[in-house]
Coordinates of C-alpha atoms and ligand atoms in Angstrom, one line a residue:
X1 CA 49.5 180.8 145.8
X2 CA 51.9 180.7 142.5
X3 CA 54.5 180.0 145.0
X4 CA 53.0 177.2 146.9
X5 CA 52.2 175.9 142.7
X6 CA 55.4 176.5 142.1
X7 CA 56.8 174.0 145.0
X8 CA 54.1 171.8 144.3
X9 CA 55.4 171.7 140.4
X10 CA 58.8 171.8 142.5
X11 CA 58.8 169.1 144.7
X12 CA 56.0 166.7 142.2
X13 CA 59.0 166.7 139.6
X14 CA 61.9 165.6 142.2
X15 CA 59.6 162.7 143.5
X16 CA 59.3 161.5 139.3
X17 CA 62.6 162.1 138.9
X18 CA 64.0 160.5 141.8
X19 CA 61.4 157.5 140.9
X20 CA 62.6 157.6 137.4
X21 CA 66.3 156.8 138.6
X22 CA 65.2 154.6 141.2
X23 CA 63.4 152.4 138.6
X24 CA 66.2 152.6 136.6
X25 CA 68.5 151.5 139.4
X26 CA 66.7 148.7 139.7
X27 CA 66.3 147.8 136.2
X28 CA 69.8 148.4 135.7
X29 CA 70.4 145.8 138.6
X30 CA 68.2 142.9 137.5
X31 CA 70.1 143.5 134.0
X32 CA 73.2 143.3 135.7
X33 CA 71.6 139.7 136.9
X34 CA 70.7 138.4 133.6
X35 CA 73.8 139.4 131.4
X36 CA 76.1 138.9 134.1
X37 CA 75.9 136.0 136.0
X38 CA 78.6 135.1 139.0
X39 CA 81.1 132.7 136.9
X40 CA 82.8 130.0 139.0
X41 CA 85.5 128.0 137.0
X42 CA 85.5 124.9 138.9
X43 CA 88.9 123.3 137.3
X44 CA 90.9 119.9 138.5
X45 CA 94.2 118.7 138.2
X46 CA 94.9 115.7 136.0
X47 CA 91.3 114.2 136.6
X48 CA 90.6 112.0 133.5
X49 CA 88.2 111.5 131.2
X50 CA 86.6 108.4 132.6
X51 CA 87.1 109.5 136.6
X52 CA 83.9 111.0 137.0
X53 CA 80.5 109.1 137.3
X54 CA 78.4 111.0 134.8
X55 CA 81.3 110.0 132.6
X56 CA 81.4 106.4 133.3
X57 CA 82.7 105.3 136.2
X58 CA 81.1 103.6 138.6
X59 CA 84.2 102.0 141.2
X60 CA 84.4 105.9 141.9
X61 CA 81.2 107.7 143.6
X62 CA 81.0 111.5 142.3
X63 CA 77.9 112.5 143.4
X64 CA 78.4 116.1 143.5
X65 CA 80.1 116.1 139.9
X66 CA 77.5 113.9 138.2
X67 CA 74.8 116.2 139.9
X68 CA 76.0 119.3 137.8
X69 CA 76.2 117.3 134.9
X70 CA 73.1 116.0 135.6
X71 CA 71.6 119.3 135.6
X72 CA 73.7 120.8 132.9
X73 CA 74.8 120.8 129.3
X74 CA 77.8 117.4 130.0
X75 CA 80.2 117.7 127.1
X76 CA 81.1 114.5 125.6
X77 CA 83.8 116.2 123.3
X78 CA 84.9 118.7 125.6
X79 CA 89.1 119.6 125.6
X80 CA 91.6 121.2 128.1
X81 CA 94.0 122.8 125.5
X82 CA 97.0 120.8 126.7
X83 CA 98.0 117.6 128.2
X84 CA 99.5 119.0 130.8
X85 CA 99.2 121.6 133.3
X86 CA 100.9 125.5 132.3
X87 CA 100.1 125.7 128.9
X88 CA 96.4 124.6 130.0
X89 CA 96.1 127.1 131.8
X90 CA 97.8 129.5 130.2
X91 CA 95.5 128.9 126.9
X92 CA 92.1 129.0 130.0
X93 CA 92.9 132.4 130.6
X94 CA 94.4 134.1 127.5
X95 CA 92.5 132.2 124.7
X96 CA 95.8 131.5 122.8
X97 CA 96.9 128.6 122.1
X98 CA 100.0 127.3 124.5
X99 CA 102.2 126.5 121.1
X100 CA 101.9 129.7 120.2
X101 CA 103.8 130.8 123.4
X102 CA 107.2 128.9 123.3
X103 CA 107.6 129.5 127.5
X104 CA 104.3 127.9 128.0
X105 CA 105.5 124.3 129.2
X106 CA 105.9 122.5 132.4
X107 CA 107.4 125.3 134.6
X108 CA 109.4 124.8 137.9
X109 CA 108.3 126.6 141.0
X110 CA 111.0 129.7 140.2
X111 CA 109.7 130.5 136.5
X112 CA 108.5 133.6 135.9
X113 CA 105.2 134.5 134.9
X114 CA 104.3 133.2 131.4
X115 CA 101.3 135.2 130.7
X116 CA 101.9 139.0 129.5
X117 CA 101.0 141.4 131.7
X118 CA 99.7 143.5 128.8
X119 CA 97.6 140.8 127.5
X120 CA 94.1 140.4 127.9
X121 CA 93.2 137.8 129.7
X122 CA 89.8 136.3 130.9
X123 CA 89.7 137.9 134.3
X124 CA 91.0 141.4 132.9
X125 CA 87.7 141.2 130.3
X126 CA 85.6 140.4 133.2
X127 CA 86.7 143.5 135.4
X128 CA 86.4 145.3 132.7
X129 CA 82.7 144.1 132.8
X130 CA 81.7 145.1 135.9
X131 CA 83.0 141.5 137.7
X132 CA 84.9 141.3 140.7
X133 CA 87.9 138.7 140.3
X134 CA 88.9 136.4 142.3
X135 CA 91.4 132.8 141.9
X136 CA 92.0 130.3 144.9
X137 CA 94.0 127.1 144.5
X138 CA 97.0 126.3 142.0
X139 CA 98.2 128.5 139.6
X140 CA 101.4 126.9 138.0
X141 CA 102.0 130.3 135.7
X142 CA 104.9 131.5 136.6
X143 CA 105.6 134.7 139.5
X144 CA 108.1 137.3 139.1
X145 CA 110.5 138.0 136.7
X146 CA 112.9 135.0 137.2
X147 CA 114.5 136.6 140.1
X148 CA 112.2 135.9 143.3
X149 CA 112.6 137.2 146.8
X150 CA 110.1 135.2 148.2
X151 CA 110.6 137.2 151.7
X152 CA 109.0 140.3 149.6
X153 CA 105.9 140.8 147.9
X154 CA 105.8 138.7 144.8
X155 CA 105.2 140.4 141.6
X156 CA 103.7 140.1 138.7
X157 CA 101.5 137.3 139.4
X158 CA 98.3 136.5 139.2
X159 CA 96.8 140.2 140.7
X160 CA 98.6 141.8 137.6
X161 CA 97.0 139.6 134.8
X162 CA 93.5 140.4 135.9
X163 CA 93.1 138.7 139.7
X164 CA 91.4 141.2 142.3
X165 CA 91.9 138.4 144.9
X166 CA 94.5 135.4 144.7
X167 CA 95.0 132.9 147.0
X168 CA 97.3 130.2 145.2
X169 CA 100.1 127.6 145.3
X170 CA 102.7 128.7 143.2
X171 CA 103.4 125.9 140.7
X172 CA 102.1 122.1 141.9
X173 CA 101.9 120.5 145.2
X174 CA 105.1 118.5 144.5
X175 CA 106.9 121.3 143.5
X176 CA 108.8 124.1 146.0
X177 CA 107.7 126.5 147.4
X178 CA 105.2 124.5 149.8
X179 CA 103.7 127.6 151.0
X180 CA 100.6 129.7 149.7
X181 CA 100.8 133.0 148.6
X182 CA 98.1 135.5 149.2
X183 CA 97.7 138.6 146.9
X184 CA 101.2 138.3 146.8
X185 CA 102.6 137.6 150.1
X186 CA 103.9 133.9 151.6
X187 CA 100.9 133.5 154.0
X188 CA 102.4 133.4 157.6
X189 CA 105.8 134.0 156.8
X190 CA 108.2 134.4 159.4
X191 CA 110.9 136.9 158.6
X192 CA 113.4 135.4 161.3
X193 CA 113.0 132.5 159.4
X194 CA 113.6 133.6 155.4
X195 CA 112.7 131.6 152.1
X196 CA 114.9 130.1 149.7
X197 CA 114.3 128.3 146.8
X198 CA 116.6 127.0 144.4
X199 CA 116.1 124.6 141.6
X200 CA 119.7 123.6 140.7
X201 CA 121.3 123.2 144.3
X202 CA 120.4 122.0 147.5
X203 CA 120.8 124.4 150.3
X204 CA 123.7 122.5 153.0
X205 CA 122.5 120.6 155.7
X206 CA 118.9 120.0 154.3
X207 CA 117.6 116.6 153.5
X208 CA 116.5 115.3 150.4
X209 CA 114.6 112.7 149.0
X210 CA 117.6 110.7 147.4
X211 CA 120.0 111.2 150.6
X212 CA 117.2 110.6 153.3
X213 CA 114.5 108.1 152.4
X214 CA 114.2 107.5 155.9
X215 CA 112.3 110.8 156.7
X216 CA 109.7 109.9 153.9
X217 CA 105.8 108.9 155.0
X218 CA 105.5 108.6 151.2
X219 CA 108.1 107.3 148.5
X220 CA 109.4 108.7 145.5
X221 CA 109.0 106.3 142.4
X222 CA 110.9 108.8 139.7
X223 CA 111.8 112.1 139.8
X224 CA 110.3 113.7 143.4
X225 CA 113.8 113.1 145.4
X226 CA 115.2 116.8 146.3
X227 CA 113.7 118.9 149.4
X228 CA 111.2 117.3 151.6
X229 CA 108.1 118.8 153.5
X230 CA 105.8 117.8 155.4
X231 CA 108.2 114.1 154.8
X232 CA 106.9 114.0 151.5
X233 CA 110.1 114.8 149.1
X234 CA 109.6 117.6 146.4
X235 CA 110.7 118.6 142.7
X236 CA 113.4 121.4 144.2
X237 CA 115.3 122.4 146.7
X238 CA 113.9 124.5 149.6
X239 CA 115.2 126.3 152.8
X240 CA 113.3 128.0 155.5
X241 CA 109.9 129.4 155.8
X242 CA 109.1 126.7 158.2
X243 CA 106.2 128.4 159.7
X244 CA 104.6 129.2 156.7
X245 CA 104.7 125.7 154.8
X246 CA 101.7 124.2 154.1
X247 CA 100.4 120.8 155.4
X248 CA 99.2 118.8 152.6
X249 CA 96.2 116.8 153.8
X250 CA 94.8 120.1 155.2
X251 CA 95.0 121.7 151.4
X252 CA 91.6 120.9 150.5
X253 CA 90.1 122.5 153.3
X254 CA 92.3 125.4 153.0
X255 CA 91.4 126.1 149.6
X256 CA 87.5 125.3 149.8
X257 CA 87.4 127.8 152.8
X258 CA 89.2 130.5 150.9
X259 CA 87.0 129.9 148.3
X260 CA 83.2 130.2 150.0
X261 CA 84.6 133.0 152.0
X262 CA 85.2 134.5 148.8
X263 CA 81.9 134.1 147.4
X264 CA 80.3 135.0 150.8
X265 CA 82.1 138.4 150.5
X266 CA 81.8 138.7 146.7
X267 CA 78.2 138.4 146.0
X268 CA 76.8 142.2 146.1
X269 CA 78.7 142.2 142.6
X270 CA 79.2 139.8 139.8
X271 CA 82.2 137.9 140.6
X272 CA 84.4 135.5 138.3
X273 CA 85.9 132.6 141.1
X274 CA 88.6 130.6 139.4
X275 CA 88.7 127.7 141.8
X276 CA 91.8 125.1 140.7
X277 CA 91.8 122.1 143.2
X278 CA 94.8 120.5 143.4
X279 CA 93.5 116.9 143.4
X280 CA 94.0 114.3 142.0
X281 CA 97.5 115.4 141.2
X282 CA 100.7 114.0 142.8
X283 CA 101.4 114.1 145.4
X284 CA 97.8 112.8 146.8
X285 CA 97.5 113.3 149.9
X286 CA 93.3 112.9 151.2
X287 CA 92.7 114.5 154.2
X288 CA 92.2 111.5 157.2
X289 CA 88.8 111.8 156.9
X290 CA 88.9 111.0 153.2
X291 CA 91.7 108.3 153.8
X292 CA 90.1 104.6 152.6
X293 CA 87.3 105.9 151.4
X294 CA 87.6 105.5 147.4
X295 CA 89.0 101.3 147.9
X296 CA 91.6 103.1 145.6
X297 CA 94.1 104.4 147.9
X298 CA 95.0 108.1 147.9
X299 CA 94.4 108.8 143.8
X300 CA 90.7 108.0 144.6
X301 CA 90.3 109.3 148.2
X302 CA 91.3 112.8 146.9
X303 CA 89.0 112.4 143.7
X304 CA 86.3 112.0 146.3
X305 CA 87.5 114.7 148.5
X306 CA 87.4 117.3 145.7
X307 CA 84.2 115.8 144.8
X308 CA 83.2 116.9 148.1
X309 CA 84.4 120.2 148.3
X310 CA 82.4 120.6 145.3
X311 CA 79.3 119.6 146.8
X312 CA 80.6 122.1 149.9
X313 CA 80.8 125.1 147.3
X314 CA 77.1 124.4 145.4
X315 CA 76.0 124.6 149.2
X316 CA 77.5 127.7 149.7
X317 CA 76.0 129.0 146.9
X318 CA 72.4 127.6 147.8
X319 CA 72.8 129.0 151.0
X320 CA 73.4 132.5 149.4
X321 CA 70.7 132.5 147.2
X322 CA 73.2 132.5 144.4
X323 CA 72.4 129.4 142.5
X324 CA 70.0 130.5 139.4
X325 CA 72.7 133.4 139.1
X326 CA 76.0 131.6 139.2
X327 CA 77.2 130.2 136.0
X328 CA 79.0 127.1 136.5
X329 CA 81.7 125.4 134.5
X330 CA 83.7 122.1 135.5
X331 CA 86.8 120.7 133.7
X332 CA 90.2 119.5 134.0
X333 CA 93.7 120.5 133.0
X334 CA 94.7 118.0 131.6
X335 CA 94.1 114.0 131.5
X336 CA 94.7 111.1 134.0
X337 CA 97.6 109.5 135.2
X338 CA 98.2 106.6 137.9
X339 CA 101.8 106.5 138.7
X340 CA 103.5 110.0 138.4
X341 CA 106.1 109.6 140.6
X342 CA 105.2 108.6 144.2
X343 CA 104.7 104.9 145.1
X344 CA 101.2 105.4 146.3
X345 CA 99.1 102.2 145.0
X346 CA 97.5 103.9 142.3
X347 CA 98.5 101.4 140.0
X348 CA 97.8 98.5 142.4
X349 CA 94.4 99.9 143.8
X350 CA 92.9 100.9 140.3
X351 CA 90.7 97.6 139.9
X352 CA 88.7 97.5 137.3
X353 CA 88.3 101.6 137.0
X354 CA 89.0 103.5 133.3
X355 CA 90.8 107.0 134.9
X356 CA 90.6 107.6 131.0
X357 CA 87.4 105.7 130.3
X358 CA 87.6 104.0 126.4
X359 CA 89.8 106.9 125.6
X360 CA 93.4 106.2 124.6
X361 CA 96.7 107.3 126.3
X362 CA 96.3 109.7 129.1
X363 CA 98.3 112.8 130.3
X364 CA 101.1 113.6 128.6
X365 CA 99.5 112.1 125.7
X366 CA 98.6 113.2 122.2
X367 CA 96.0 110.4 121.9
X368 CA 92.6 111.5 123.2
X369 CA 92.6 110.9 126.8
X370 CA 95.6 113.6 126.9
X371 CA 92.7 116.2 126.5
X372 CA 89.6 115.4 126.1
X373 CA 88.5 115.7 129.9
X374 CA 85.4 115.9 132.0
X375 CA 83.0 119.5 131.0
X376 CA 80.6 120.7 132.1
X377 CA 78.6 123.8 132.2
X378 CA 75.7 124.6 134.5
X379 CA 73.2 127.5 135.4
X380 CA 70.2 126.5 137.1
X381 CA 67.2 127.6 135.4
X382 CA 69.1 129.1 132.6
X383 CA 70.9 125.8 131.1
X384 CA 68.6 123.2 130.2
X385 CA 70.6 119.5 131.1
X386 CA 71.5 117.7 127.9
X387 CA 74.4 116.2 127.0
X388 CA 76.4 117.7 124.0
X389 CA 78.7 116.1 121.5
X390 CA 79.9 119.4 119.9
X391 CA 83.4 119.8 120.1
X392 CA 84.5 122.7 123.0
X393 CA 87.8 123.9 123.9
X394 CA 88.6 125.4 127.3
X395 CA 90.5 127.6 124.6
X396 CA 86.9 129.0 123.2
X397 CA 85.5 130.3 127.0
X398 CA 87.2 133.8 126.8
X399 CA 85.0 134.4 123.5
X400 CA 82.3 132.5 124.6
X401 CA 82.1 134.3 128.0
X402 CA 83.1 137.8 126.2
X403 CA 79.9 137.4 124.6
X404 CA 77.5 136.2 127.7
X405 CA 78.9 139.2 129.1
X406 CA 79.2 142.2 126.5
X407 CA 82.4 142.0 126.6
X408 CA 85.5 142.5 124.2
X409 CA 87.6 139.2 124.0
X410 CA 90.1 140.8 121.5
X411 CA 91.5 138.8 118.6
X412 CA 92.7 135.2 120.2
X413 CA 92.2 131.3 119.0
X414 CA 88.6 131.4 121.1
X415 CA 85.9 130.7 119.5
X416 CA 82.3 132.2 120.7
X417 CA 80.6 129.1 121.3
X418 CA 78.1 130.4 123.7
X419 CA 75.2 128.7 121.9
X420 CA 76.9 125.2 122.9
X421 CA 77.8 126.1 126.5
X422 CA 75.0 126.8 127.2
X423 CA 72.8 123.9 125.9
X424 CA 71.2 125.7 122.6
X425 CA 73.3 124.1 120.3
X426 CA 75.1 120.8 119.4
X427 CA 77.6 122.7 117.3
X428 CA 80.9 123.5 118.3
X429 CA 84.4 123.5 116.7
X430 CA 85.4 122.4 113.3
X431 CA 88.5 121.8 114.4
X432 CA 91.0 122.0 117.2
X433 CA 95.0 121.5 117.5
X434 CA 95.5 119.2 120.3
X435 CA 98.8 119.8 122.2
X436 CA 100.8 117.6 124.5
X437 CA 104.2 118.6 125.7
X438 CA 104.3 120.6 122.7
X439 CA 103.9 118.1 120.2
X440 CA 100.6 119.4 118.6
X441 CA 97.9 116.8 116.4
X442 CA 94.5 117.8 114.3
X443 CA 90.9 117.0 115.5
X444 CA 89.1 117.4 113.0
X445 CA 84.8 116.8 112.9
X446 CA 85.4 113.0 114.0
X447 CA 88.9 112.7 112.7
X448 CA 92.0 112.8 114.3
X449 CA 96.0 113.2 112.9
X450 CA 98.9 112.6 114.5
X451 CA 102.2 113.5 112.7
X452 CA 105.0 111.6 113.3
X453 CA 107.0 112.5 116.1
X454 CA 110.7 111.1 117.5
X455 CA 110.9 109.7 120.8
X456 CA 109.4 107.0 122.9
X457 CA 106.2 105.6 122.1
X458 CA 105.6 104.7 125.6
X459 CA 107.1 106.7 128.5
X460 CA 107.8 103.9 130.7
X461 CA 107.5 105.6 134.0
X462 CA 104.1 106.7 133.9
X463 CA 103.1 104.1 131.6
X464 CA 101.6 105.8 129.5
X465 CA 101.7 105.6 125.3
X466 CA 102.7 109.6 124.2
X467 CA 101.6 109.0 120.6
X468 CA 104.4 109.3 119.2
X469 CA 105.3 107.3 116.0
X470 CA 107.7 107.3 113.1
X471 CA 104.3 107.1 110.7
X472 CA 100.9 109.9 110.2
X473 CA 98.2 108.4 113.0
X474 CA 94.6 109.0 111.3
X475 CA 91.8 108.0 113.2
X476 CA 88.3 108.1 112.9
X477 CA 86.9 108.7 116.3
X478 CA 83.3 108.3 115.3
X479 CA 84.3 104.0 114.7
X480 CA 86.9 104.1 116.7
X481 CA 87.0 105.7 119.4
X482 CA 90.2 103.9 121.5
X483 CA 92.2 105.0 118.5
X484 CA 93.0 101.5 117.5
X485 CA 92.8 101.4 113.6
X486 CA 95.2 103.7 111.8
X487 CA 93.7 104.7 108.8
X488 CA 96.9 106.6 107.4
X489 CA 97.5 104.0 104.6
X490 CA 93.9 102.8 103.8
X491 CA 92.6 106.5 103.5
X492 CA 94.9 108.6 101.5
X493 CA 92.9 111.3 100.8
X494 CA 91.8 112.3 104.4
X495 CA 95.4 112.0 105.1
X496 CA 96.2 114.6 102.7
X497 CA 92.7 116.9 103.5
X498 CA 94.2 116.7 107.6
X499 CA 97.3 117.5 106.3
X500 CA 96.8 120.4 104.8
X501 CA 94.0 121.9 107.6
X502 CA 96.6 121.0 110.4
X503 CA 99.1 123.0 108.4
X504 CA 96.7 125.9 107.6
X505 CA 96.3 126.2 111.1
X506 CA 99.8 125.1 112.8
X507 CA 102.4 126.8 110.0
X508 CA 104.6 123.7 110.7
X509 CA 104.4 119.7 111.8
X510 CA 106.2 120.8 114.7
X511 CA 108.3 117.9 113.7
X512 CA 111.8 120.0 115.6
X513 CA 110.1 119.8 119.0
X514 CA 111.7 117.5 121.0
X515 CA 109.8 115.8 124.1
X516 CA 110.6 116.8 127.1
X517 CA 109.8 114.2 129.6
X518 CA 112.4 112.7 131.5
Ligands
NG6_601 C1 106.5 116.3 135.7 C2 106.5 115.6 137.0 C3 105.1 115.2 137.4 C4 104.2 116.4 137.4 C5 104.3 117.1 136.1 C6 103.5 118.3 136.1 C7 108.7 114.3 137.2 C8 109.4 113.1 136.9 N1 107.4 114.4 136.9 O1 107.7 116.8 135.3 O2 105.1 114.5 138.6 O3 104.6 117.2 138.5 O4 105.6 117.4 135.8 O5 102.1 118.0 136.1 O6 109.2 115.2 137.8 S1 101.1 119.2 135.7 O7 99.8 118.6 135.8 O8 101.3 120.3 136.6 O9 101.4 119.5 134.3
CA602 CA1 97.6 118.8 135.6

């Protein structure tokens, strides 16, 4: 009798206990679901400002863009932290400010990798978290050490800063190596048939751009003359690896598939996607299907292809049942440009369509349309839409997200703006250094300075006015919002104020910087 109690009491108190843990279990799980959502960083390549529907335009259809928007916070004062592509990025995923890292500029295929792999970085706090981590598309940050065997695995790279998964382009699409790189390794790779890059010499024997404009399906307009692939000429010279080189037009494809398979495989655990389309960068290349459908030529067939693949990946994630637990955020390197450096009608074909809406200058610029870019952030049923005119930096997501997340996003320039991202409130920033080719400026509330900087006002290839001037630029964005009226002269005061917060914050005018494009 006691014995049979005694397994009664026995067996009675396993069954709580094991129910106890199950409950937990679960409870720990829908936790896990609430605090920390799938994040998938939806970022674009030199789309501007005014390229995007929910933004303005209406020459270019953007359904799947303007739906997200639609259905989520749309930042009107929303910043990519550069105005061009590295130290974007670089500041995305380290939430430092690029100036602060003097290698974080422009970088040729063969540069090695700019980010530390010491420092925390957004993917590193997200592991840490629980996440699983995954990139697929450009990544333009520098692999290696400076010495690169592309025939062995390539290292660091994107799987040491933080990446569990990484399936990239090394630098830009007109830049060598044409081939992707997966966790590491040139995808398909031939080793009869070795790499070599080299950005100083041509290899002999191999065409080029300048020597062989015969082989070319597209031209080069400046720059864009050394190795060519696929007969579109490249920045740098490139031998071998025939097999493995990519076919442009099929890039889009290649990348949205990486990326759904990704999700598809990721989604027993919270995963962090970074997913960097190439498009609309140079050199634009639309898949045929995609070819004429924009009225635009190729700058506005790919802007509707990636608006596509976007629409492809919010199916995916419908499909999974992932959507109310997949936080959502869209944005852009850097701002728009029409000609950089292929002739491919761009300039001809752009009608009546802003690329940078009323915003002035474009990328490469320190006027606004250098940075300020298309963001948005979306969570079905957690983000209610609205649209928000606090000011947001790409910059202030490693803080912002640390905090979503529980997790530690160390001492950087970010700034916890979770509130804003996620609808609850119309604050933001203060202030924000804007950077272009590092040349840095001052928003600041609805003002804007520009110290004088040497060098062209215009650069004549792209077109495009760099904001450079022998005078202070002060503008008040809230009047004028095409930076027209310089205010320097009538408004001596808020010249001094912007002085002295842009020197608070930058240390120096940054006046010794030279621009660098050619
Ligand atoms: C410039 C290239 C431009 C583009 C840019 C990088 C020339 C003349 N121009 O140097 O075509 O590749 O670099 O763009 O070579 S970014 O979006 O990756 O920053
Ligand atoms: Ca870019």
């Amino acid at each position: 009798m006691t014995i049979m109690r005694l397994a009664f009491i026995l067996l009675t108190s396993i069954f709580i206990i094991s129910g106890c843990a199950q409950e937990n279990h679960s409870q720990t799980v829908s936790e896990k679901q609430q605090n920390k959502p799938n994040i998938l960083l939806i970022y674009l390549d030199d789309l501007g400002y005014g390229d995007v529907g929910a933004y303005g335009a209406t020459a270019l259809k953007t359904p799947n863009m303007d739906m997200l928007a639609a259905g989520g916070v749309r930042f009107t004062n929303g910043y990519a932290s550069s105005a061009t592509c590295s130290p974007s990025r670089f500041a995305l995923l380290t939430g430092v400010y690029p100036w602060r890292n003097k290698r974080a500029k422009i970088l040729p295929g063969t540069a090695p990798l700019i980010i530390d792999t010491t420092q925390l970085t957004l993917p590193k706090m997200l592991k840490q978290q629980g996440y699983h981590t995954g990139i697929v598309g450009k990544w333009h940050l520098g692999l290696g050490d400076g010495q690169v065997d592309w025939n062995q695995r390539i290292s660091p790279g994107p799987n040491e800063v933080g990446f569990e998964y990484a399936y990239i382009m090394a630098a830009t699409q007109d830049r060598v190596p044409t081939v992707y790189i997966e966790n590491g390794d040139v995808v398909g790779l031939d080793p009869q048939d070795p790499i070599q890059i080299d950005y100083q010499n041509n290899f002999e024997g191999e065409p080029t751009g300048m020597d062989n404009p015969e082989l070319l399906k597209m031209k080069w307009h400046h720059g864009h003359y050394n190795s060519i692939v696929n007969g579109i000429s490249r920045i740098g010279f490139m031998k071998g690896g025939e097999q493995a080189r990519w076919v442009d037009e099929n890039m889009a494809d290649t990348f949205l598939v990486k990326a759904q398979q990704y999700i598809v495989e990721h989604q027993q655990e919270p995963f962090f996607l970074y997913y960097a389309l190439q498009q609309p960068h140079v050199p634009r290349t639309p898949h045929p299907r995609f070819v004429g459908t924009s009225g635009m030529g190729p700058r506005g067939d790919v802007i509707l292809e990636a608006d596509w693949c976007i629409g492809e990946i919010m199916k995916t994630l419908e499909e999974q049942r992932l959507l109310e637990n997949t936080l959502i955020i869209l944005s852009s390197d850097n701002g728009p440009v029409l000609n950089d450096g292929y002739y491919d009608q761009a300039e001809e074909l752009v009608g009546n369509h802003k690329p940078a809406g009323p915003l002035r200058g474009g990328k490469y610029s320190l006027f606004e349309a250098g940075t300020r870019v298309p963001f948005i952030t979306y969570w079905k049923g957690h983000i209610e839409p609205t649209t928000s005119d606090a000011i947001v930096s790409q910059l202030d997501l490693m803080a912002s997200i640390g905090t979503l997340v529980g997790g530690d996003s160390g001492d950087t320039d970010s700034k916890d703006l979770l509130q804003a991202f996620m609808g609850q409130s119309q604050y933001g920033r203060d202030e924000l250094i804007l950077e272009a080719t590092t040349r840095t400026a001052l928003r600041k509330e609805n003002w804007v300075l520009i110290p004088p900087y040497p060098g062209p006002p215009v650069n004549k290839n792209v077109k495009i006015e760099l904001g450079n001037s022998a005078e202070y630029l002060l503008f008040n964005l809230e009047q004028d919002l095409g930076e027209q009226r310089n205010l320097a002269t009538t408004h001596p005061d808020k010249l001094e104020e912007m002085k002295a917060s842009f020197q608070m914050i930058r240390g120096d005018f940054g006046q010794t910087e030279r621009l660098e494009l050619k």
